[in-house]
Amino acid sequence: MAKTLMVQGTTSDAGKSVLVAGLCRVLLRRGLTVAPFKPQNMALNSAVTIDGGEIGRAQAVQARACGLEPHTDMNPVLLKPNTDIGAQVIIHGKALDNMDAAVYHDYKPRALRAVLDSHQRLSGRVNYVMVEGAGSPAEINLREGDIANMGFAEAVDCPVILVADIDRGGVFAHLVGTLALLTESERNRVKGFVINRFRGDIALLQSGLDWLEDYTGKPVLGVVPYLQDFYLEAEDAIDRNQILEDPQLKICVPVFSRIGNHTDFDPLRLHPLVDFQYIRPGQAIPDCDLILLPGTKNTRTDMALMRQHGWEKAVHAHLQRGKKLMGICGGYQMLGQVIHDPLGIESGAGSTPGLGLADFETTMTAEKILRHTQGTLLDAMARGYEIHCGISEGPALAQYPALSGDYGPDGYLSPDQQILGTYLHGVFDSKTARDAILRWAGLTQTSDFDFEALLEANLERLADCLEEHLDMPQILSLMSHAKT
């Protein structure tokens, strides 16, 4: 059985996902078999796994760092918020039900069993399991029945590394305060600290590190520098826009309230010839070459948001100017006449008019479609994955499909070539499909930009950085002495 080490953070976005990915790649480069694991993840960015389930995208990236295909056992509990107080609960890759916070709290003992079952199976397949916590282990209101942080660590009796982001400020208070709010058993489980995103002269930090070690009796396992121009998929937060000196194509993406899989657009955001801009609620959509409507966990609610912020009118005006419009998943569903949700799958039961740009309707169904797909899109080979509850049907889709794929026709391409819709997430990852779509949108120049190579190079850069700035012998010692 595998040795298990857990990385927890003093806050959300402290660097847990990145640290786990980097440590996974370090171990892989040393010839060890390792797998990522996150007991419970709350995120609207998800990936389809090799066994036909759904997990958080952060674990899919970590699996890549391990040289593995993503598997549902790597993230046995995924929560996808669809309201302010509720979420779709996904267990072992399959949607179970929508639950509000109180109902899910009562369900947690059963969720823990699913977590432990997945961890046991995963531990039988590799030498090491690198575990990522969620948020902070010191959230007082969430500690009862916890399965994401110390509740899991206690259940499997594994050591913990605590990471804090110094770029936020107050790093020593974060670390000491977190320890103070843990039980004695949990404090003993924390074997050391990692300070993340440090800028400046390390000598000026040394007195603080010495104090921290003396005060807590625990070692600082490393100080990781702030990596400029570093890219790794964000778990849930939308990254800042890229600023270019000479963009050739301008793309705008409205940020929906339940935007899902915004990592679809990272290859565009990082493209050297693309001026990419997220449009926040309250902002007007500026003149651009392409409006991209993203996926969403609540299509009808975000269709109402489109109307509330004037984005629906902006889309129609954009099309009247002869510019291009593309929708992915929920954004594709919005292109049609009506979105029906008779069972209340995403929120309350009912129907909402779409943008009315194509003759088809979408009906939400209890069964979610989860699959990898490839085919021909705009005369180019395209591949990606589908994650959706809706079934879209209508004359326009039968006459004008956008993609000819493994499972038949998909999506919609208007006869005038101005509007494109597809259920395919990840369609911009591969160069052939991305270049074809950008040409369709009006890009005349070519680029050798390779997103897949960029991701791989950044994983290697991250591993190099951790090898240099972490006490890897001590971390490996922690792992070698961890219980199986």
JSON list of C-alpha atoms in Angstrom, two decimals, residues 3-8 119 131 149-150 152-160 189-191 482-483:
[
{"chain": "A", "resi": 3, "resn": "LYS", "atom": "CA", "xyz": [2.59, 6.06, 1.63]},
{"chain": "A", "resi": 4, "resn": "THR", "atom": "CA", "xyz": [0.38, 9.13, 2.03]},
{"chain": "A", "resi": 5, "resn": "LEU", "atom": "CA", "xyz": [1.37, 12.78, 2.59]},
{"chain": "A", "resi": 6, "resn": "MET", "atom": "CA", "xyz": [-1.16, 15.61, 2.78]},
{"chain": "A", "resi": 7, "resn": "VAL", "atom": "CA", "xyz": [-0.73, 19.29, 1.88]},
{"chain": "A", "resi": 8, "resn": "GLN", "atom": "CA", "xyz": [-3.10, 21.67, 3.68]},
{"chain": "A", "resi": 119, "resn": "HIS", "atom": "CA", "xyz": [-8.04, 6.31, -1.13]},
{"chain": "A", "resi": 131, "resn": "VAL", "atom": "CA", "xyz": [-3.17, 14.58, -0.95]},
{"chain": "A", "resi": 149, "resn": "ASN", "atom": "CA", "xyz": [-8.71, 18.36, 5.75]},
{"chain": "A", "resi": 150, "resn": "MET", "atom": "CA", "xyz": [-7.87, 17.06, 9.22]},
{"chain": "A", "resi": 152, "resn": "PHE", "atom": "CA", "xyz": [-9.36, 12.84, 6.42]},
{"chain": "A", "resi": 153, "resn": "ALA", "atom": "CA", "xyz": [-5.79, 13.05, 7.79]},
{"chain": "A", "resi": 154, "resn": "GLU", "atom": "CA", "xyz": [-6.94, 11.67, 11.12]},
{"chain": "A", "resi": 155, "resn": "ALA", "atom": "CA", "xyz": [-8.96, 8.91, 9.43]},
{"chain": "A", "resi": 156, "resn": "VAL", "atom": "CA", "xyz": [-5.95, 7.60, 7.47]},
{"chain": "A", "resi": 157, "resn": "ASP", "atom": "CA", "xyz": [-3.29, 8.72, 10.01]},
{"chain": "A", "resi": 158, "resn": "CYS", "atom": "CA", "xyz": [-1.10, 10.62, 7.56]},
{"chain": "A", "resi": 159, "resn": "PRO", "atom": "CA", "xyz": [1.42, 13.46, 8.10]},
{"chain": "A", "resi": 160, "resn": "VAL", "atom": "CA", "xyz": [0.54, 17.01, 6.97]},
{"chain": "A", "resi": 189, "resn": "ARG", "atom": "CA", "xyz": [0.17, 15.74, 12.63]},
{"chain": "A", "resi": 190, "resn": "VAL", "atom": "CA", "xyz": [1.59, 18.92, 11.07]},
{"chain": "A", "resi": 191, "resn": "LYS", "atom": "CA", "xyz": [5.23, 18.06, 10.37]},
{"chain": "A", "resi": 482, "resn": "ALA", "atom": "CA", "xyz": [4.19, 7.70, 6.67]},
{"chain": "A", "resi": 483, "resn": "LYS", "atom": "CA", "xyz": [1.87, 4.84, 7.44]}
]
